[in-house]
Coordinates of C-alpha atoms in Angstrom, one line a residue:
X27 CA 9.2 50.4 27.4
X28 CA 9.6 53.9 25.8
X29 CA 13.2 54.6 24.6
X30 CA 15.2 56.7 22.2
X31 CA 15.2 60.2 23.9
X32 CA 17.4 62.6 22.0
X33 CA 20.6 63.4 23.9
X34 CA 20.4 67.1 23.5
X35 CA 16.7 67.5 24.1
X36 CA 16.0 65.0 26.9
X37 CA 16.0 67.7 29.7
X38 CA 13.5 69.8 27.7
X39 CA 11.4 66.8 26.8
X40 CA 11.0 65.7 30.4
X41 CA 10.6 69.2 31.6
X42 CA 7.9 70.1 29.1
X43 CA 6.0 66.9 29.8
X44 CA 6.2 67.6 33.5
X45 CA 5.1 71.2 33.2
X46 CA 2.0 70.1 31.3
X47 CA 1.0 67.5 33.9
X48 CA 2.4 68.9 37.2
X49 CA 2.4 72.7 36.7
X50 CA 6.0 73.2 36.0
X51 CA 7.6 70.6 38.3
X52 CA 9.9 69.2 35.6
X53 CA 13.2 67.3 36.1
X54 CA 16.3 69.5 36.1
X55 CA 19.7 69.8 37.7
X56 CA 18.1 72.2 40.2
X57 CA 15.3 69.8 41.4
X58 CA 14.9 68.2 44.9
X59 CA 17.3 65.4 44.1
X60 CA 20.4 67.1 42.8
X61 CA 23.0 65.5 40.6
X62 CA 25.4 66.5 43.4
X63 CA 23.8 63.5 45.4
X64 CA 25.6 61.2 43.0
X65 CA 28.5 59.1 44.5
X66 CA 30.7 60.7 41.9
X67 CA 30.6 64.0 43.8
X68 CA 31.9 64.6 47.3
X69 CA 29.2 64.9 49.9
X70 CA 28.3 68.3 51.2
X71 CA 30.0 70.4 48.6
X72 CA 28.1 72.9 46.6
X73 CA 29.1 72.7 42.9
X74 CA 28.1 74.5 39.8
X75 CA 26.0 73.0 37.0
X76 CA 29.0 72.8 34.8
X77 CA 30.9 70.7 37.4
X78 CA 27.9 68.4 37.9
X79 CA 27.6 67.8 34.2
X80 CA 31.4 67.1 34.1
X81 CA 31.1 64.4 36.8
X82 CA 27.7 62.7 36.1
X83 CA 26.9 64.0 32.6
X84 CA 23.6 65.2 31.2
X85 CA 20.4 63.1 30.9
X86 CA 20.5 61.2 27.6
X87 CA 17.6 58.7 27.7
X88 CA 14.6 57.6 29.8
X89 CA 12.4 54.5 29.9
X90 CA 9.2 53.7 31.6
X91 CA 9.1 50.7 34.0
X92 CA 6.1 48.6 32.9
X93 CA 3.4 47.8 35.5
X94 CA 5.0 50.4 37.9
X95 CA 3.2 53.3 39.3
X96 CA 4.8 56.1 37.3
X97 CA 8.6 55.2 37.6
X98 CA 11.1 56.1 34.9
X99 CA 14.8 55.2 34.6
X100 CA 16.9 58.1 33.4
X101 CA 20.5 57.5 32.1
X102 CA 23.1 60.2 31.8
X103 CA 25.9 60.7 29.3
X104 CA 28.4 59.4 31.9
X105 CA 26.3 56.1 32.3
X106 CA 24.8 57.1 35.6
X107 CA 21.2 56.2 36.4
X108 CA 18.6 57.9 38.6
X109 CA 14.9 57.1 39.1
X110 CA 12.1 59.5 38.7
X111 CA 8.4 58.9 39.6
X112 CA 6.3 61.1 37.4
X113 CA 3.2 60.8 39.6
X114 CA 4.8 61.5 43.0
X115 CA 7.7 63.7 41.6
X116 CA 10.0 61.5 43.7
X117 CA 13.6 61.4 42.4
X118 CA 16.5 59.1 43.7
X119 CA 19.8 57.7 42.7
X120 CA 19.0 54.4 44.5
X121 CA 16.7 51.9 42.8
X122 CA 13.4 51.9 44.7
X123 CA 12.3 48.4 46.1
X124 CA 9.1 48.5 43.9
X125 CA 11.2 49.1 40.8
X126 CA 13.8 46.4 41.8
X127 CA 11.1 43.7 42.2
X128 CA 9.6 44.6 38.8
X129 CA 12.9 44.5 37.1
X130 CA 13.9 41.2 38.7
X131 CA 10.5 39.6 37.6
X132 CA 11.0 41.0 34.1
X133 CA 14.5 39.6 33.9
X134 CA 13.3 36.2 35.1
X135 CA 10.5 36.1 32.4
X136 CA 13.1 37.1 29.8
X137 CA 15.4 34.3 30.9
X138 CA 12.5 31.7 30.8
X139 CA 11.5 32.9 27.4
X140 CA 15.1 32.8 26.1
X141 CA 15.4 29.2 27.5
X142 CA 12.2 28.1 25.8
X143 CA 13.3 29.7 22.6
X144 CA 16.7 28.0 22.9
X145 CA 15.1 24.6 23.7
X146 CA 12.6 24.9 20.8
X147 CA 15.4 25.8 18.4
X148 CA 17.5 22.9 19.7
X149 CA 14.6 20.4 19.2
X150 CA 13.8 21.8 15.8
X151 CA 17.4 21.5 14.7
X152 CA 17.5 17.9 16.1
X153 CA 14.4 16.9 14.2
X154 CA 15.8 18.5 11.0
X155 CA 19.0 16.6 11.5
X156 CA 17.1 13.3 11.9
X157 CA 15.0 14.1 8.8
X158 CA 18.1 14.9 6.8
X159 CA 19.8 11.6 8.0
X160 CA 16.7 9.6 7.0
X161 CA 16.4 11.3 3.7
X162 CA 20.1 10.7 3.1
X163 CA 19.8 7.0 4.0
X164 CA 16.8 6.5 1.8
X165 CA 18.6 8.1 -1.1
X166 CA 21.6 5.9 -0.5
X167 CA 19.4 2.8 -0.4
X168 CA 17.6 3.8 -3.6
X169 CA 20.9 4.6 -5.3
X170 CA 22.4 1.3 -4.2
X171 CA 19.3 -0.5 -5.5
X172 CA 19.7 1.1 -8.9
X173 CA 23.4 0.1 -8.9
X174 CA 22.6 -3.5 -8.0
X175 CA 19.8 -3.7 -10.6
X176 CA 22.3 -2.3 -13.2
X177 CA 24.8 -4.9 -12.2
X178 CA 22.1 -7.6 -12.6
X179 CA 21.2 -6.2 -16.1
X180 CA 24.8 -6.4 -17.1
X181 CA 25.1 -10.1 -16.1
X182 CA 21.9 -10.9 -18.0
X183 CA 23.1 -9.0 -21.0
X184 CA 26.4 -10.9 -21.0
X185 CA 24.5 -14.2 -20.6
X186 CA 26.4 -15.1 -17.5
X187 CA 24.9 -18.2 -15.8
X188 CA 25.3 -20.1 -12.5
X189 CA 28.2 -22.1 -13.8
X190 CA 30.4 -19.0 -14.4
X191 CA 33.3 -18.1 -12.2
X192 CA 33.8 -14.5 -11.2
X193 CA 37.5 -14.5 -12.1
X194 CA 36.9 -16.0 -15.5
X195 CA 34.2 -13.5 -16.7
X196 CA 35.8 -10.4 -15.0
X197 CA 37.4 -9.4 -18.3
X198 CA 34.1 -9.1 -20.0
X199 CA 32.5 -6.8 -17.4
X200 CA 35.5 -5.0 -15.8
X201 CA 35.2 -1.7 -17.8
X202 CA 31.4 -1.5 -17.9
X203 CA 30.1 1.5 -16.0
X204 CA 27.4 -0.7 -14.3
X205 CA 30.2 -2.9 -12.8
X206 CA 32.4 0.0 -11.8
X207 CA 29.7 1.7 -9.8
X208 CA 29.5 -1.3 -7.4
X209 CA 31.8 -1.0 -4.3
X210 CA 34.9 -3.1 -4.8
X211 CA 34.4 -5.2 -1.7
X212 CA 30.8 -6.1 -2.7
X213 CA 31.4 -6.9 -6.4
X214 CA 32.2 -10.6 -6.0
X215 CA 29.6 -11.4 -3.4
X216 CA 26.9 -9.7 -5.4
X217 CA 28.1 -11.5 -8.5
X218 CA 27.2 -14.9 -7.1
X219 CA 24.1 -13.7 -5.4
X220 CA 22.8 -12.1 -8.6
X221 CA 23.5 -15.0 -10.9
X222 CA 21.6 -17.2 -8.4
X223 CA 18.7 -14.7 -8.5
X224 CA 18.8 -14.7 -12.3
X225 CA 18.6 -18.5 -12.3
X226 CA 15.6 -18.4 -10.0
X227 CA 13.9 -15.7 -12.0
X228 CA 14.3 -17.8 -15.2
X229 CA 13.0 -20.9 -13.4
X230 CA 10.0 -19.1 -12.1
X231 CA 9.3 -17.4 -15.4
X232 CA 9.6 -20.8 -17.2
X233 CA 7.3 -22.4 -14.7
X234 CA 4.7 -19.7 -15.2
X235 CA 5.0 -20.0 -19.0
X236 CA 4.6 -23.8 -18.8
X237 CA 1.5 -23.5 -16.6
X238 CA -0.1 -21.0 -19.0
X239 CA 0.7 -23.1 -22.1
X240 CA -0.7 -26.2 -20.4
X241 CA -3.9 -24.2 -19.6
X242 CA -4.1 -23.2 -23.3
X243 CA -3.8 -26.8 -24.4
X244 CA -6.5 -27.7 -21.9
X245 CA -8.7 -25.0 -23.3
X246 CA -8.4 -26.3 -26.9
X247 CA -8.5 -30.0 -25.8
X248 CA -11.7 -30.8 -27.7
X249 CA -10.3 -29.4 -31.0
X250 CA -6.8 -30.9 -30.5
X251 CA -8.2 -34.5 -30.0
X252 CA -9.1 -34.6 -33.7
X253 CA -5.7 -33.2 -34.7
X254 CA -3.4 -35.4 -32.7
X255 CA -1.6 -36.6 -35.9
X256 CA -1.4 -33.1 -37.5
X257 CA 1.1 -31.1 -35.6
X258 CA 1.3 -28.3 -38.2
X259 CA -2.4 -27.7 -37.9
X260 CA -2.2 -27.6 -34.1
X261 CA 0.6 -25.0 -34.3
X262 CA -1.4 -23.0 -36.7
X263 CA -4.3 -23.0 -34.3
X264 CA -2.2 -22.0 -31.3
X265 CA 0.1 -19.5 -33.0
X266 CA -0.4 -15.9 -32.0
X267 CA -1.7 -16.7 -28.6
X268 CA 0.2 -15.1 -25.7
X269 CA 0.4 -18.5 -23.9
X270 CA 2.0 -20.0 -27.0
X271 CA 4.5 -17.2 -27.9
X272 CA 5.7 -16.8 -24.3
X273 CA 8.9 -14.7 -23.9
X274 CA 10.2 -15.5 -27.5
X275 CA 13.4 -17.0 -26.2
X276 CA 15.2 -20.0 -27.6
X277 CA 14.8 -21.8 -24.3
X278 CA 11.1 -21.3 -24.3
X279 CA 10.7 -22.5 -27.9
X280 CA 12.6 -25.7 -27.1
X281 CA 10.5 -26.2 -23.9
X282 CA 7.3 -25.5 -25.7
X283 CA 8.1 -28.0 -28.5
X284 CA 8.8 -30.7 -25.9
X285 CA 5.6 -29.9 -24.1
X286 CA 3.6 -30.0 -27.3
X287 CA 5.2 -33.3 -28.4
X288 CA 4.5 -34.9 -25.0
X289 CA 0.9 -33.7 -25.1
X290 CA 0.4 -35.1 -28.6
X291 CA 2.0 -38.4 -27.5
X292 CA -0.4 -38.5 -24.6
X293 CA -3.4 -37.8 -26.9
X294 CA -2.1 -40.6 -29.3
X295 CA -1.8 -43.1 -26.4
X296 CA -5.2 -42.3 -25.0
X297 CA -6.7 -42.7 -28.5
X298 CA -4.9 -46.0 -28.9
X299 CA -6.2 -47.3 -25.6
X300 CA -9.8 -46.3 -26.4
X301 CA -9.6 -48.0 -29.8
X302 CA -8.0 -51.1 -28.3
X303 CA -10.9 -51.3 -25.8
X304 CA -13.5 -50.9 -28.6
X305 CA -11.7 -53.4 -30.8
X306 CA -11.6 -55.9 -28.0
X307 CA -15.3 -55.4 -27.2
X308 CA -16.2 -55.9 -30.9
X309 CA -14.3 -59.1 -31.0
X310 CA -16.1 -60.3 -27.9
X311 CA -19.5 -59.4 -29.3
X312 CA -19.0 -61.0 -32.7
X313 CA -17.0 -64.1 -31.7
X314 CA -19.2 -65.1 -28.9
X315 CA -22.3 -65.4 -31.1
X316 CA -20.5 -67.2 -34.0
X317 CA -18.9 -70.6 -34.4
X318 CA -15.1 -70.9 -34.5
X319 CA -15.2 -71.6 -38.2
X320 CA -16.1 -68.0 -39.1
X321 CA -13.8 -66.3 -36.6
X322 CA -11.0 -65.6 -39.0
X323 CA -13.4 -64.0 -41.4
X324 CA -14.6 -61.7 -38.6
X325 CA -11.0 -61.0 -37.6
X326 CA -10.0 -60.0 -41.1
X327 CA -13.0 -57.7 -41.5
X328 CA -12.3 -55.9 -38.2
X329 CA -8.6 -55.6 -38.9
X330 CA -9.3 -53.8 -42.2
X331 CA -11.7 -51.4 -40.6
X332 CA -10.3 -47.8 -40.9
X333 CA -11.6 -47.0 -37.5
X334 CA -8.8 -49.2 -36.0
X335 CA -6.0 -48.3 -38.3
X336 CA -4.1 -46.6 -35.5
X337 CA -3.7 -50.0 -33.7
X338 CA -0.7 -52.0 -35.0
X339 CA -1.2 -55.2 -36.9
X340 CA 0.7 -57.1 -34.2
X341 CA -1.5 -55.7 -31.4
X342 CA -4.7 -56.7 -33.3
X343 CA -3.5 -60.2 -33.7
X344 CA -2.5 -60.4 -30.1
X345 CA -6.0 -59.3 -28.9
X346 CA -7.6 -61.8 -31.3
X347 CA -5.6 -64.6 -29.9
X348 CA -6.3 -63.7 -26.3
X349 CA -10.1 -63.2 -26.7
X350 CA -10.6 -66.3 -28.9
X351 CA -8.7 -68.4 -26.4
X352 CA -10.9 -67.1 -23.5
X353 CA -14.1 -67.7 -25.4
X354 CA -13.1 -71.3 -26.1
X355 CA -12.2 -71.9 -22.5
X356 CA -15.5 -70.4 -21.3
X357 CA -17.4 -72.6 -23.7
X358 CA -15.6 -75.7 -22.6
X359 CA -16.0 -74.8 -18.9
X360 CA -19.8 -74.1 -19.3
X361 CA -20.3 -77.3 -21.1
X362 CA -18.7 -79.3 -18.3
X363 CA -20.5 -77.3 -15.6
X364 CA -23.8 -78.2 -17.2
X365 CA -23.4 -81.9 -16.2
X366 CA -21.6 -81.4 -12.9
X367 CA -23.7 -78.8 -11.1
X368 CA -25.7 -80.2 -8.3
X369 CA -29.2 -78.8 -7.6
X370 CA -27.9 -76.9 -4.6
X371 CA -25.2 -75.3 -6.7
X372 CA -27.6 -74.4 -9.3
X373 CA -29.8 -72.7 -6.7
X374 CA -26.8 -70.8 -5.3
X375 CA -25.9 -69.7 -8.8
X376 CA -29.4 -68.6 -9.4
X377 CA -29.5 -66.7 -6.2
X378 CA -26.2 -65.0 -7.1
X379 CA -27.5 -64.1 -10.5
X380 CA -30.6 -62.6 -8.9
X381 CA -28.5 -60.4 -6.7
X382 CA -26.4 -59.3 -9.7
X383 CA -29.5 -58.7 -11.7
X384 CA -31.0 -56.5 -8.9
X385 CA -27.7 -54.6 -8.7
X386 CA -27.5 -54.0 -12.4
X387 CA -31.2 -53.0 -12.4
X388 CA -30.5 -50.3 -9.7
X389 CA -27.6 -48.9 -11.7
X390 CA -29.6 -48.8 -14.9
X391 CA -32.9 -47.4 -13.6
X392 CA -31.8 -45.2 -10.6
X393 CA -29.6 -42.6 -12.3
X394 CA -30.5 -40.0 -9.7
X395 CA -31.4 -41.9 -6.4
X396 CA -32.7 -40.0 -3.4
X397 CA -29.5 -40.2 -1.5
X398 CA -30.4 -38.1 1.5
X399 CA -33.7 -39.8 2.1
X400 CA -32.0 -43.2 1.8
X401 CA -29.2 -42.2 4.3
X402 CA -31.7 -40.9 6.7
X403 CA -33.7 -44.1 6.6
X404 CA -30.5 -46.2 7.0
X405 CA -29.6 -44.2 10.1
X406 CA -33.0 -45.0 11.7
X407 CA -33.3 -48.6 10.5
X408 CA -30.2 -50.7 10.4
X409 CA -32.3 -53.7 9.4
X410 CA -35.6 -53.8 7.5
X411 CA -37.3 -55.5 10.4
X412 CA -40.9 -56.5 9.5
X413 CA -41.5 -54.0 6.7
X414 CA -41.5 -54.8 3.0
X415 CA -38.8 -53.3 0.8
X416 CA -41.4 -52.1 -1.8
X417 CA -43.3 -50.2 0.9
X418 CA -40.5 -48.1 2.5
X419 CA -40.6 -45.5 -0.3
X420 CA -36.9 -45.4 -1.3
X421 CA -37.7 -46.4 -4.9
X422 CA -40.4 -44.8 -7.0
X423 CA -43.5 -46.8 -7.9
X424 CA -43.0 -46.6 -11.7
X425 CA -39.7 -48.6 -11.2
X426 CA -41.3 -51.0 -8.7
X427 CA -44.1 -51.7 -11.2
X428 CA -41.8 -52.4 -14.2
X429 CA -41.6 -55.9 -15.7
X430 CA -37.9 -56.2 -15.1
X431 CA -38.3 -55.6 -11.4
X432 CA -41.0 -58.2 -11.1
X433 CA -38.6 -60.8 -12.5
X434 CA -36.3 -60.3 -9.5
X435 CA -37.0 -62.9 -6.9
X436 CA -35.2 -61.8 -3.7
X437 CA -36.3 -61.5 -0.1
X438 CA -37.0 -58.0 1.2
X439 CA -34.0 -58.3 3.5
X440 CA -31.7 -59.1 0.6
X441 CA -33.1 -56.2 -1.4
X442 CA -32.6 -53.8 1.5
X443 CA -28.9 -54.9 2.0
X444 CA -28.2 -54.6 -1.8
X445 CA -29.9 -51.2 -2.0
X446 CA -27.7 -49.9 1.0
X447 CA -24.6 -51.1 -0.8
X448 CA -25.8 -49.5 -4.0
X449 CA -26.3 -46.0 -2.3
X450 CA -22.9 -46.2 -0.5
X451 CA -21.2 -47.2 -3.7
X452 CA -23.0 -44.4 -5.6
X453 CA -21.6 -41.8 -3.1
X454 CA -18.1 -43.2 -3.4
X455 CA -18.2 -43.2 -7.2
X456 CA -19.3 -39.6 -7.2
X457 CA -16.5 -38.7 -4.9
X458 CA -14.0 -40.4 -7.1
X459 CA -15.4 -38.6 -10.1
X460 CA -15.3 -35.3 -8.3
X461 CA -11.7 -35.9 -7.2
X462 CA -10.7 -36.6 -10.8
X463 CA -12.5 -33.5 -12.3
X464 CA -11.4 -31.1 -9.6
X465 CA -7.8 -32.1 -10.0
X466 CA -7.9 -30.8 -13.5
X467 CA -9.1 -27.3 -12.5
X468 CA -6.8 -24.2 -12.6
X469 CA -5.2 -23.0 -9.4
X470 CA -6.9 -19.6 -10.1
X471 CA -10.2 -21.2 -8.9
X472 CA -9.1 -21.8 -5.2
X473 CA -11.2 -18.8 -4.1
X474 CA -14.3 -20.4 -5.4
X475 CA -16.7 -22.1 -2.9
X476 CA -17.5 -25.8 -3.1
X477 CA -20.9 -25.0 -4.7
X478 CA -19.2 -22.8 -7.3
X479 CA -16.6 -25.4 -8.1
X480 CA -19.4 -28.0 -8.5
X481 CA -21.2 -25.7 -10.9
X482 CA -18.1 -25.2 -13.0
X483 CA -17.4 -28.9 -13.2
X484 CA -21.0 -29.9 -13.7
X485 CA -22.4 -27.2 -15.9
X486 CA -25.5 -29.1 -16.9
X487 CA -26.2 -30.4 -13.3
X488 CA -26.2 -34.0 -14.3
X489 CA -23.1 -35.5 -12.7
X490 CA -23.8 -34.5 -9.1
X491 CA -27.5 -33.8 -9.2
X492 CA -28.5 -36.5 -6.7
X493 CA -25.7 -35.8 -4.1
X494 CA -25.4 -32.9 -1.7
X495 CA -22.1 -30.9 -1.6
X496 CA -21.4 -32.1 2.0
X497 CA -20.4 -35.5 0.6
X498 CA -17.8 -33.9 -1.6
X499 CA -16.5 -31.3 0.9
X500 CA -13.4 -33.3 2.1
X501 CA -12.2 -33.9 -1.4
X502 CA -12.7 -30.1 -2.1
X503 CA -10.8 -29.1 1.1
X504 CA -7.9 -31.5 0.2
X505 CA -7.7 -29.9 -3.3
X506 CA -7.9 -26.4 -2.0
X507 CA -5.2 -27.0 0.7
X508 CA -2.8 -28.4 -1.9
X509 CA -3.4 -25.5 -4.3
X510 CA -3.1 -22.8 -1.6
X511 CA 0.3 -24.3 -0.7
X512 CA 1.4 -23.9 -4.3
X513 CA -0.1 -20.4 -4.6
X514 CA 1.9 -19.3 -1.6
X515 CA 5.1 -20.4 -3.2
X516 CA 4.2 -18.5 -6.4
X517 CA 3.3 -15.4 -4.4
X518 CA 6.6 -15.5 -2.5
X519 CA 8.6 -15.8 -5.7
X520 CA 6.6 -12.8 -7.1
X521 CA 7.2 -10.4 -4.2
X522 CA 11.0 -11.3 -4.4
X523 CA 11.1 -10.7 -8.1
X524 CA 9.0 -7.6 -8.2
X525 CA 11.1 -5.6 -5.8
X526 CA 8.0 -3.7 -4.5
X527 CA 8.8 -4.4 -0.9
X528 CA 11.4 -2.3 0.8
X529 CA 12.9 -2.3 4.4
X530 CA 10.5 0.5 5.4
X531 CA 7.4 -0.7 3.7
X532 CA 5.8 -1.5 7.0
X533 CA 5.1 2.3 7.6
X534 CA 1.4 2.9 7.5
X535 CA 1.3 5.1 4.4
X536 CA 3.8 3.0 2.5
X537 CA 2.2 -0.3 3.5
X538 CA -1.2 0.8 2.1
X539 CA 0.4 1.7 -1.3
X540 CA 2.4 -1.5 -1.3
X541 CA -0.8 -3.6 -0.9
X542 CA -2.4 -1.7 -3.8
X543 CA 0.6 -2.5 -6.0
X544 CA 0.7 -6.2 -5.0
X545 CA -3.1 -6.6 -5.5
X546 CA -2.7 -5.9 -9.2
X547 CA -1.0 -9.3 -9.6
X548 CA -3.0 -12.5 -9.9
X549 CA -0.6 -14.3 -7.4
X550 CA -1.8 -11.8 -4.7
X551 CA -5.5 -12.2 -5.6
X552 CA -5.3 -16.0 -5.6
X553 CA -4.8 -15.9 -1.8
X554 CA -7.9 -13.9 -1.1
X555 CA -9.2 -17.0 0.7
X556 CA -6.3 -16.8 3.2
X557 CA -5.7 -13.1 3.7
X558 CA -4.0 -13.5 7.1
X559 CA -1.5 -16.0 5.7
X560 CA -0.9 -13.7 2.7
X561 CA -0.3 -10.7 5.0
X562 CA 2.2 -12.8 7.0
X563 CA 4.1 -13.6 3.9
X564 CA 4.4 -9.9 3.1
X565 CA 5.5 -9.1 6.7
X566 CA 8.1 -11.9 6.6
X567 CA 9.5 -10.4 3.4
X568 CA 9.7 -6.9 5.0
X569 CA 11.7 -8.5 7.9
X570 CA 14.1 -10.0 5.4
X571 CA 14.6 -6.7 3.7
X572 CA 15.2 -5.0 7.1
X573 CA 17.9 -7.6 7.9
X574 CA 19.4 -7.0 4.4
X575 CA 19.3 -3.2 5.0
X576 CA 21.0 -3.5 8.4
X577 CA 23.7 -5.7 6.8
X578 CA 24.5 -3.2 4.1
X579 CA 23.8 0.1 6.0
X580 CA 27.5 1.0 5.7
X581 CA 27.2 1.3 2.0
X582 CA 26.2 4.9 2.2
X583 CA 29.5 5.9 3.7
X584 CA 31.5 3.9 1.2
X585 CA 29.6 5.6 -1.6
X586 CA 29.9 9.0 0.0
X587 CA 26.1 9.6 -0.2

C-alpha cells in the first residue's frame, strides 16, 4: 500500500494526479460526494468549507487497496475515512462491498501469518530451552565427574585403603579442596565406593603386571633354564624391560620377587626331576649288565659325576637301593620262570612279545603315518577279511621289506588290529600334546585360526605333520572358549577403569568415537573373534551409566549448575 501523504499537500497531490489522468476531475471539498455527507454534519444543511473542515477535518493521508480496481482510502485530520475510486471517480463515505471483502481477506492473511510467526517463535524458543537444559545437564555431569575424580585422587594420595573408616580419616582430608567440592550428603557414600574402586583398580593393574611378567619369563625361558641358580644374572638380564619394571611401586617389587623366586624354584625342581630320571636310567643300564660285586663301584662313580651334583646324596642312595633291589628280584624271578614255564606258556609269552615287538616297530618306523588314509580304510573295513595286511597299502614297501619287519611272526588279522590301535593311539597322543602346547599360549592369540595356532606351535611342521587340523579342533575350541571368557572379564574391567563410556555414549556420533577410543586398547582387539558379544558388553556398560546418571541427576541442582 502507498502511504505517507503530507497533511498540508494531500488535496493538491490527489487533485494534481487526477487532473493529469482524468482531465481535472480531482478530489476536493466541492466534488460529487461532499464532506457534508459525513454523519458529523446534519443532513440537508448547506455549510461552508470552513465549517466542513471544522467537523470532518481536511484529507491527511491516502492508501491504495491492493488487488482492487482503483480504490483508495482517504483519512481526514478528524479521523474520518471516505473511499475514492480513481478509475470510476466514485466517492463514498461507506465502505464499498468490494473493498470490504478485500480488507477482510487481507486481515485474515495477516492473522494467519502472525499466528505462524508466533508458533515458529514459540517452537524455536522451546527447542532453545531444551538445548540449554541438555547443555546445562552435560556440564553438570562433566563437572561432577571431575569432582569425583579429584576425590578419588585425594584418597589415593593419602593412601587410604579398604580397611579405613570414614570417620577415622576425615581429619586428614577435611580441609582439602577436592573433598570440600563434593556435596555433603554424598561424601561418605562416595568415600566407600571410591576406595572399593581403588582396590579393584589396583587388583586389575597387578593382575595385568603379573601376566606381562610371566610372559616375559616365558619369552626368556631357554636362557633362564641355564641360569636357574644365578638369580643376580637373571635380574640383570630382565632389568630395564617394561614387563620387569612394572609400575615401580613397592607392592609390585615384592610381588615380582615372589614370582621370580617361584619361577626359579619351579625350574630347579624340573631340573632335579630330569636329572633323577637320567640317574635312574643310568643305574638300570649299568647294573643290569654287571654282576652285583661291581655295583658299588658303579654307584660311587655315578654319584661323583658333576652332572648329578644337583641331586642330594640321600636321594642318590635311595634310588640305588630301589633299583638294585628290583634288578635282583627280576633276576631271581627270571631264573625260577625258566624251569617252571610250560610249553604253552612259553608260546603265549612269545606271542605277546611278538605283538609288543610289532607295536614298538610301528612307533619307531612310522613317525608320520598316513592317518587319513588309514581311517578311511578302517571305516570301510572293520575286519581284514580275506586280504593280506602287507597288501592293503597302509605301510610303505620299504618298511615292509625291512629285516626287522620280517622277524615279526603274526597273523594278518593280528597285525591289522594292532595297526588300528596304533593309529588311534597316535591321534590321541597328538591331541594330548596339542592340548599341553596350546595351554601355554598367550591369551592375545585367541583371534588366530586353528591352522594359525598349529603353525605357531609347530614352526617346523614336525609335530602335527601327519594329522589334519580337524582332529585337534575340539581341543582348540575348548582353549578358545576358556580364553574368551577371561578376555571378556579383562575388557569389562578396562571399560570401567578407563571412564570412556558415558550415559549418553549410545548416541550415533558419540558411539562411533567411543568405539575408536576403545579399539586402541588390546583388551578390545582381543575380542575381535566375538564382536557381537563385545558390543553387548559396551551396551550393558552404557545402561549401567544411564542408571547411575538417573540416580544422581539431582546433583546439578545441589551444585547450582
